[in-house]
Coordinates of C-alpha atoms and ligand atoms in Angstrom, one line a residue:
M1 CA 112.7 128.5 52.5
S2 CA 109.5 129.4 54.2
E3 CA 108.9 132.9 55.3
K4 CA 109.1 133.8 58.9
P5 CA 105.7 134.5 60.4
V6 CA 105.1 138.1 61.2
A7 CA 103.5 137.6 64.5
A8 CA 104.2 134.8 67.0
K9 CA 101.3 132.3 66.9
A10 CA 99.6 131.8 70.3
E11 CA 100.9 128.8 72.2
K12 CA 98.7 125.8 71.9
L13 CA 97.2 124.7 75.3
T14 CA 96.8 121.0 76.0
A15 CA 94.9 119.0 78.6
V16 CA 96.6 118.3 82.0
K17 CA 98.8 115.2 82.0
G18 CA 96.7 112.2 83.0
M19 CA 93.4 114.0 82.4
N20 CA 91.6 112.9 79.2
D21 CA 89.1 114.4 76.9
I22 CA 86.3 112.0 76.0
L23 CA 85.3 112.7 72.5
P24 CA 82.7 111.4 70.1
P25 CA 82.3 108.7 68.9
D26 CA 83.9 107.3 72.2
S27 CA 81.6 109.5 74.3
A28 CA 78.7 107.4 72.9
R29 CA 80.2 104.3 74.6
W30 CA 80.2 106.3 77.9
E31 CA 76.6 107.3 77.5
W32 CA 75.6 103.7 76.7
L33 CA 77.4 102.5 79.8
E34 CA 75.8 105.2 82.0
D35 CA 72.3 104.3 80.7
K36 CA 73.0 100.6 81.6
V37 CA 74.0 101.7 85.1
R38 CA 71.0 103.8 85.7
S39 CA 68.5 101.3 84.7
L40 CA 70.2 98.6 86.8
M41 CA 70.4 100.8 89.8
G42 CA 66.6 101.4 89.5
L43 CA 66.0 97.6 89.6
Y44 CA 68.0 97.3 92.7
A45 CA 66.3 100.4 94.3
Y46 CA 69.5 102.3 94.6
R47 CA 69.0 106.1 94.3
N48 CA 71.4 108.7 92.9
I49 CA 73.4 111.0 95.2
R50 CA 75.5 113.9 93.9
T51 CA 78.1 115.4 96.3
P52 CA 80.6 118.2 95.6
I53 CA 83.9 117.4 93.8
V54 CA 85.7 119.6 96.2
E55 CA 85.6 118.8 100.0
S56 CA 87.6 119.8 103.0
T57 CA 91.0 118.0 103.2
A58 CA 90.3 116.8 106.6
L59 CA 87.4 114.6 105.3
F60 CA 89.9 112.4 103.4
V61 CA 92.6 112.5 105.9
R62 CA 90.1 110.9 108.4
G63 CA 87.8 109.2 106.0
T64 CA 90.3 107.7 103.6
G65 CA 93.0 107.3 106.2
E66 CA 96.2 109.1 106.9
T67 CA 98.3 106.0 106.2
T68 CA 96.9 105.3 102.8
D69 CA 98.7 105.9 99.4
I70 CA 95.8 108.2 98.5
V71 CA 96.4 110.5 101.4
E72 CA 100.2 110.1 101.7
K73 CA 100.9 111.0 98.1
E74 CA 98.0 111.1 95.7
M75 CA 95.7 114.0 96.6
Y76 CA 95.2 117.3 94.7
S77 CA 95.0 119.7 97.6
F78 CA 95.0 123.5 97.7
E79 CA 94.1 126.3 100.0
D80 CA 90.9 128.4 99.6
K81 CA 92.2 131.8 98.4
L82 CA 90.2 133.8 100.8
N83 CA 90.2 132.0 104.2
G84 CA 93.1 129.4 103.7
E85 CA 90.8 126.5 104.3
P86 CA 92.6 123.3 103.2
L87 CA 90.6 121.7 100.3
T88 CA 91.0 118.7 98.2
L89 CA 89.6 117.4 94.8
R90 CA 87.9 114.1 95.8
P91 CA 90.1 111.1 95.2
E92 CA 87.2 108.8 96.1
N93 CA 83.6 109.3 97.1
T94 CA 82.7 107.2 100.1
P95 CA 83.8 109.9 102.5
G96 CA 81.8 112.5 100.8
V97 CA 78.6 110.3 100.8
V98 CA 79.0 109.5 104.4
R99 CA 79.5 113.1 105.2
A100 CA 76.4 114.1 103.3
A101 CA 74.5 111.2 105.1
I102 CA 75.5 112.6 108.5
E103 CA 75.0 116.2 107.6
H104 CA 71.4 115.6 106.3
N105 CA 70.6 112.8 108.8
L106 CA 69.8 110.5 105.8
T107 CA 69.5 107.4 107.8
Y108 CA 67.0 108.8 110.4
D109 CA 64.2 106.5 109.2
G110 CA 66.2 103.5 108.3
G111 CA 68.8 102.4 105.7
K112 CA 69.5 104.1 102.5
R113 CA 70.7 102.7 99.2
L114 CA 72.7 105.2 97.1
Y115 CA 74.9 105.3 94.0
Y116 CA 77.0 107.9 92.3
M117 CA 79.0 108.4 89.0
G118 CA 81.6 111.0 88.5
P119 CA 85.2 112.1 88.3
M120 CA 87.8 111.4 91.0
F121 CA 91.3 112.8 91.1
R122 CA 94.6 111.1 92.2
H123 CA 98.1 112.3 91.4
E124 CA 99.4 108.9 90.1
R125 CA 101.8 108.0 87.3
P126 CA 99.5 107.9 84.2
Q127 CA 99.4 104.6 82.4
R128 CA 96.8 102.4 80.7
G129 CA 93.9 102.1 83.1
R130 CA 95.5 104.6 85.6
Y131 CA 94.7 108.3 85.2
R132 CA 94.8 111.5 87.2
Q133 CA 91.2 112.2 86.6
F134 CA 89.1 109.0 86.2
Y135 CA 85.5 108.1 86.6
Q136 CA 84.1 106.0 89.3
L137 CA 80.7 104.5 89.8
G138 CA 80.0 103.6 93.4
A139 CA 77.2 102.2 95.4
E140 CA 76.8 102.5 99.1
A141 CA 74.2 100.8 101.4
L142 CA 74.0 102.8 104.7
G143 CA 72.4 101.6 107.9
F144 CA 72.3 97.9 107.1
A145 CA 74.3 95.4 109.2
G146 CA 73.4 92.1 107.5
P147 CA 75.5 90.0 105.2
E148 CA 72.6 89.9 102.7
V149 CA 73.4 93.5 101.8
D150 CA 77.0 92.8 101.2
V151 CA 75.8 90.1 98.8
E152 CA 73.2 92.4 97.1
L153 CA 75.9 94.9 96.4
M154 CA 78.1 92.2 94.8
L155 CA 75.2 90.9 92.8
L156 CA 74.7 94.4 91.5
V157 CA 78.3 94.3 90.1
H158 CA 78.0 90.8 88.9
Q159 CA 74.7 91.7 87.0
L160 CA 76.1 94.9 85.6
F161 CA 79.1 93.0 84.1
A162 CA 76.7 90.4 82.7
N163 CA 74.6 93.2 81.1
L164 CA 77.7 94.8 79.6
G165 CA 78.7 91.4 78.1
L166 CA 81.9 91.1 80.1
R167 CA 83.6 87.7 80.5
N168 CA 86.3 86.3 82.7
V169 CA 85.9 88.6 85.7
R170 CA 86.7 86.9 89.0
V171 CA 85.5 87.7 92.5
E172 CA 87.9 87.7 95.4
L173 CA 86.7 87.9 99.0
N174 CA 88.1 88.2 102.4
S175 CA 86.8 89.1 105.9
L176 CA 88.5 91.6 108.2
G177 CA 86.3 90.6 111.2
V178 CA 85.8 93.3 113.9
S179 CA 88.3 95.6 115.7
A180 CA 89.3 93.2 118.6
E181 CA 90.1 90.4 116.1
R182 CA 92.1 92.7 113.9
Q183 CA 94.1 94.0 116.9
A184 CA 95.0 90.5 117.9
H185 CA 96.1 89.8 114.2
R186 CA 98.0 93.1 114.0
A187 CA 100.1 92.2 117.1
A188 CA 100.9 88.8 115.5
L189 CA 101.8 90.5 112.2
I190 CA 104.1 92.9 113.9
T191 CA 105.9 90.1 115.8
Y192 CA 106.2 88.1 112.5
F193 CA 107.5 90.9 110.4
S194 CA 109.9 92.1 113.2
Q195 CA 111.4 88.6 113.2
H196 CA 112.3 89.2 109.4
L197 CA 113.1 92.9 109.4
E198 CA 116.0 92.5 107.0
Q199 CA 113.4 91.2 104.3
L200 CA 111.2 94.3 104.6
D201 CA 111.6 97.1 102.0
A202 CA 111.7 100.7 103.1
E203 CA 108.0 101.2 102.7
A204 CA 107.2 98.1 104.7
Q205 CA 109.6 99.1 107.5
R206 CA 107.9 102.4 107.7
R207 CA 104.5 100.8 107.9
L208 CA 105.4 98.1 110.3
H209 CA 104.0 100.0 113.2
S210 CA 101.7 102.4 111.6
N211 CA 99.7 100.1 109.3
P212 CA 101.3 96.5 109.2
L213 CA 98.2 95.2 107.4
R214 CA 99.1 97.2 104.4
I215 CA 102.4 95.3 104.1
L216 CA 100.3 92.3 102.9
D217 CA 99.2 94.4 100.0
T218 CA 102.8 95.0 98.7
K219 CA 103.5 94.6 95.0
N220 CA 107.3 94.1 95.7
P221 CA 108.2 90.7 94.2
A222 CA 111.0 90.3 96.6
M223 CA 108.6 90.2 99.6
Q224 CA 106.0 87.7 98.2
A225 CA 107.3 84.7 100.0
L226 CA 107.5 86.6 103.3
V227 CA 104.0 87.9 102.9
Q228 CA 102.7 84.4 102.0
G229 CA 104.0 83.1 105.3
A230 CA 102.4 85.9 107.4
P231 CA 99.7 85.1 110.0
Q232 CA 96.2 85.3 108.4
L233 CA 93.5 87.4 109.7
L234 CA 91.0 84.7 108.9
N235 CA 92.6 82.6 111.7
Y236 CA 91.7 85.3 114.3
L237 CA 88.0 85.6 113.5
G238 CA 85.5 84.8 116.2
D239 CA 82.2 82.9 115.6
A240 CA 80.1 86.0 114.8
S241 CA 82.5 87.1 112.2
L242 CA 82.9 83.7 110.7
K243 CA 79.1 83.3 110.6
H244 CA 78.8 86.7 108.7
F245 CA 81.5 85.6 106.2
D246 CA 79.9 82.2 105.7
T247 CA 76.6 83.7 105.0
V248 CA 78.1 85.9 102.3
K249 CA 79.8 83.0 100.7
T250 CA 76.7 80.7 100.9
L251 CA 74.4 83.4 99.4
L252 CA 76.8 84.2 96.6
T253 CA 77.0 80.6 95.6
A254 CA 73.2 80.3 95.8
C255 CA 72.9 83.1 93.4
G256 CA 75.4 81.6 90.9
V257 CA 78.4 83.8 91.7
N258 CA 81.8 82.1 91.7
W259 CA 84.2 83.4 94.3
T260 CA 87.6 82.7 95.8
V261 CA 88.9 83.7 99.2
N262 CA 92.0 85.8 99.0
P263 CA 93.4 86.1 102.7
R264 CA 95.7 88.9 101.5
L265 CA 92.9 91.1 100.3
V266 CA 93.0 93.9 102.9
R267 CA 92.0 97.4 103.6
G268 CA 94.4 98.7 106.1
L269 CA 92.1 101.0 108.0
D270 CA 90.4 100.4 111.3
Y271 CA 86.9 101.5 110.2
Y272 CA 86.7 98.5 107.8
S273 CA 85.1 95.3 109.0
H274 CA 83.9 92.0 107.9
T275 CA 83.4 91.6 104.1
V276 CA 85.9 93.0 101.6
F277 CA 85.9 92.1 97.9
E278 CA 87.4 92.9 94.5
F279 CA 86.3 92.1 91.0
I280 CA 89.3 91.4 88.9
T281 CA 90.3 90.7 85.3
D282 CA 93.5 89.3 84.0
E283 CA 93.1 91.0 80.6
L284 CA 94.2 94.5 81.4
G285 CA 97.7 93.9 82.8
A286 CA 98.6 95.4 86.1
Q287 CA 95.4 97.5 86.1
G288 CA 93.2 94.5 86.6
A289 CA 91.1 95.7 89.6
L290 CA 87.8 96.8 88.1
C291 CA 85.8 97.2 91.3
G292 CA 86.8 97.2 95.0
G293 CA 84.6 97.4 98.1
G294 CA 83.7 96.3 101.5
R295 CA 82.0 97.0 104.8
Y296 CA 83.0 100.1 106.7
D297 CA 80.9 99.9 109.8
G298 CA 83.3 102.3 111.7
L299 CA 83.3 105.3 109.3
F300 CA 80.2 107.2 110.4
E301 CA 81.6 107.5 113.9
L302 CA 85.0 108.5 112.7
L303 CA 83.3 111.3 110.8
G304 CA 81.3 112.4 113.8
G305 CA 78.1 110.7 113.2
R306 CA 76.2 108.1 115.1
P307 CA 77.3 104.4 114.8
T308 CA 75.8 103.2 111.5
P309 CA 76.8 100.0 109.7
A310 CA 77.6 100.5 106.0
V311 CA 79.0 98.7 103.0
G312 CA 79.8 99.8 99.4
W313 CA 82.1 99.6 96.4
G314 CA 83.8 101.8 93.9
M315 CA 84.4 100.9 90.2
G316 CA 86.7 102.4 87.6
L317 CA 84.8 103.1 84.5
E318 CA 87.8 103.6 82.2
R319 CA 88.9 100.1 83.0
V320 CA 85.4 98.6 82.4
L321 CA 85.2 100.3 79.0
E322 CA 88.8 99.2 78.3
L323 CA 87.9 95.6 79.0
I324 CA 84.8 95.8 76.8
K325 CA 87.0 97.0 73.9
E326 CA 89.6 94.3 74.8
Q327 CA 86.9 91.6 74.6
G328 CA 85.9 92.8 71.1
R329 CA 82.5 94.4 71.7
V330 CA 82.0 97.1 69.1
E331 CA 79.4 99.7 69.7
A332 CA 77.6 101.1 66.7
A333 CA 78.1 104.9 66.5
P334 CA 74.9 106.8 66.9
T335 CA 73.6 108.2 63.7
P336 CA 70.7 110.5 62.6
D337 CA 67.7 109.1 60.8
V338 CA 67.5 112.0 58.4
Y339 CA 69.8 114.5 56.8
A340 CA 68.1 117.8 55.8
V341 CA 69.5 119.0 52.4
I342 CA 68.8 122.7 51.8
P343 CA 69.4 123.9 48.3
D344 CA 68.8 127.6 49.1
A345 CA 69.0 129.8 52.1
S346 CA 65.5 131.2 51.4
A347 CA 64.1 127.9 52.5
L348 CA 65.6 128.1 55.9
P349 CA 62.5 129.3 57.9
I350 CA 60.3 126.5 56.6
T351 CA 63.1 124.0 56.9
L352 CA 63.9 124.8 60.5
Q353 CA 60.2 124.7 61.5
T354 CA 59.7 121.3 59.8
L355 CA 62.8 119.8 61.4
Q356 CA 61.4 120.9 64.9
I357 CA 58.1 119.1 64.1
L358 CA 60.0 116.0 63.0
R359 CA 62.2 115.9 66.1
A360 CA 59.2 116.3 68.3
A361 CA 57.8 113.2 66.5
G362 CA 61.0 111.3 67.6
V363 CA 62.9 111.7 64.3
K364 CA 66.7 112.2 64.8
V365 CA 67.6 115.0 62.4
Q366 CA 70.9 116.5 61.3
M367 CA 70.6 119.7 59.4
H368 CA 73.0 120.7 56.7
A369 CA 75.0 123.8 58.0
G370 CA 77.3 125.9 56.0
L371 CA 75.1 127.3 53.3
A372 CA 76.8 130.7 53.9
D373 CA 80.2 129.2 53.2
S374 CA 79.4 127.2 50.1
P375 CA 75.9 128.0 48.8
G376 CA 74.3 125.8 46.3
S377 CA 76.6 122.8 46.0
M378 CA 74.1 119.9 46.1
K379 CA 76.8 117.3 45.5
S380 CA 78.6 118.3 48.6
Q381 CA 75.4 118.3 50.6
F382 CA 74.6 114.8 49.5
K383 CA 78.1 113.7 50.3
K384 CA 77.7 114.9 53.8
A385 CA 74.2 113.4 54.0
D386 CA 75.9 110.0 53.1
G387 CA 78.6 110.5 55.5
S388 CA 76.3 111.3 58.4
G389 CA 75.0 107.7 58.3
A390 CA 71.4 108.9 58.0
N391 CA 69.0 106.6 56.2
Y392 CA 67.2 109.4 54.3
A393 CA 67.9 112.8 52.9
L394 CA 65.1 115.2 53.1
I395 CA 65.4 117.8 50.3
F396 CA 63.8 121.1 50.9
G397 CA 63.7 122.2 47.2
K398 CA 62.3 125.5 46.2
D399 CA 59.8 124.1 43.6
E400 CA 58.3 121.5 45.9
L401 CA 58.1 123.9 48.8
T402 CA 55.8 126.1 46.8
Q403 CA 53.5 123.0 46.7
N404 CA 54.0 122.6 50.4
A405 CA 56.0 119.3 50.0
V406 CA 59.5 118.0 50.5
T407 CA 61.4 115.1 48.8
V408 CA 62.6 112.0 50.7
K409 CA 65.5 110.2 49.2
A410 CA 66.6 106.8 50.4
L411 CA 70.4 106.7 51.2
R412 CA 70.8 103.0 52.3
D413 CA 67.9 100.4 51.7
G414 CA 66.5 101.0 48.2
I415 CA 69.1 103.5 47.6
G416 CA 68.1 106.4 45.4
A417 CA 64.4 106.0 45.6
Q418 CA 62.6 109.3 45.9
S419 CA 59.1 110.3 46.8
S420 CA 57.3 113.5 47.7
R421 CA 55.7 114.1 51.0
S422 CA 53.2 116.8 52.0
L423 CA 54.0 119.0 54.8
A424 CA 50.3 119.1 55.7
D425 CA 50.5 115.6 57.2
I426 CA 54.0 115.2 58.7
A427 CA 52.6 113.2 61.6
A428 CA 51.4 110.5 59.2
W429 CA 54.9 109.9 57.6
A430 CA 57.4 110.9 60.2
P431 CA 57.4 107.5 61.9
T432 CA 58.4 105.9 58.6
L433 CA 61.8 107.7 58.8
Q434 CA 62.7 106.4 62.2
S435 CA 65.2 103.5 62.4
R436 CA 64.0 100.6 64.4
T437 CA 66.5 100.3 67.1
Ligands
LIG1 P1 94.7 100.2 92.4 O1 95.3 99.1 93.2 O2 94.5 99.8 91.0 O3 95.5 101.4 92.6 P2 92.9 101.1 94.4 O4 92.8 100.1 95.4 O5 93.6 102.4 94.5 O6 93.2 100.5 92.9 P3 90.1 102.0 94.9 O7 90.5 103.1 95.7 O8 89.6 100.7 95.5 O9 91.3 101.5 93.9 O10 89.1 102.4 93.7 C1 88.2 101.5 93.2 C2 88.4 101.4 91.6 O11 88.6 102.6 91.0 C3 89.6 100.5 91.3 O12 89.3 99.2 91.4 C4 89.9 100.9 89.9 O13 89.0 100.3 89.0 C5 89.6 102.4 89.8 N1 90.7 103.3 90.0 C6 91.5 103.6 91.1 N2 92.5 104.4 90.8 C7 92.3 104.8 89.4 C8 93.0 105.6 88.6 N3 94.1 106.3 89.0 N4 92.7 105.6 87.3 C9 91.6 104.8 86.8 N5 90.9 104.0 87.7 C10 91.2 103.9 88.9
LIG2 MG1 95.6 103.0 94.0

């Protein structure tokens, strides 16, 4: 029988449900992805914007839409302790970007191309590809009305996925036209669904008059046949809207992007117009939407700004990384070039100085730490050197240091080979320690 503990151990704290720690070596995959994103955004002349994670709740009620799942049930909202102001952790970032654009008059001298990366928060049931804190990459083009910008934004996604080595991602498109066209379609939808009231589930009945377009988006299998037969918005588009849509399709094809039209792809909010699109995979189960976007020409006005055409998309980075894994891409974990072996603490000053010089020369260095805990054990230091993945051990032995030199020992190629290097000409030999990647 074990003894009873004298004092109660402090209770362990864990991360909040649906919110994940991203740890090494996994975090290296995130950095790799973020680097790819940044260089690609530069090639398309999109510039970074960083808005606060907390915004006033009203921004999302108006900017995301009162009748959306997000606002109806997914927001983390709270009141400011001092003045009671309703605040919300951002569930998405388009409203924040548009608020900032209006507040700082960003489009005063023409259109702006922006991108962001960061955490979003939605109170959903956690499952694979669906979390309560997740990361979105987003791109927004503000102040451009033409279909060529819709296409540019989709090319950006297409190219990013190609650069990441992703396969089998399809593009679905639709057009929502303009307000008058949607109103006519909406009336037809209400008429149609009203004739089949008994087939509508409770949610659809509730949305029938508030947001009938969203009924088309239902995932209820029992309603699929009904939804298939519903009037299609595409049949209500006028010449100008059809032309915008045709140009998008033609340009995508010209650039080698395959697409299909999905007449049921909708965003049930009135500030959306013209192009909507999704990038989808079948390899992640129900969480197959990697990226969703569209034109939101009405949003600036809704948030108190001047009428400004705009289009953008948001991408779930967990899902993208999940798909990369699923498709078998393995990232090499980052390793140091050199592991510093330190036989004796008296060598620490010269060791730390030398390592600083090596790092300044671009050599990735991991220093042995823990001399105070287990002084002297060379065997364990070499074991750690090996485990670090470094190509070389750099040994700061007493005798050699008296001659102003250190020993380099190969840990991989030509394993075991040793040579002495003078500390007087580090610059000459430092580059030979760098791995060529
Ligand atoms: P879904 O239908 O999967 O709930 P959504 O329509 O709510 O997606 P958007 O608001 O368009 O998603 O967000 C853009 C992208 O963000 C999605 O395509 C998806 O990749 C990602 N995403 C959305 N919600 C989550 C979540 N809870 N966890 C992880 N990724 C998410
Ligand atoms: Mg959702």
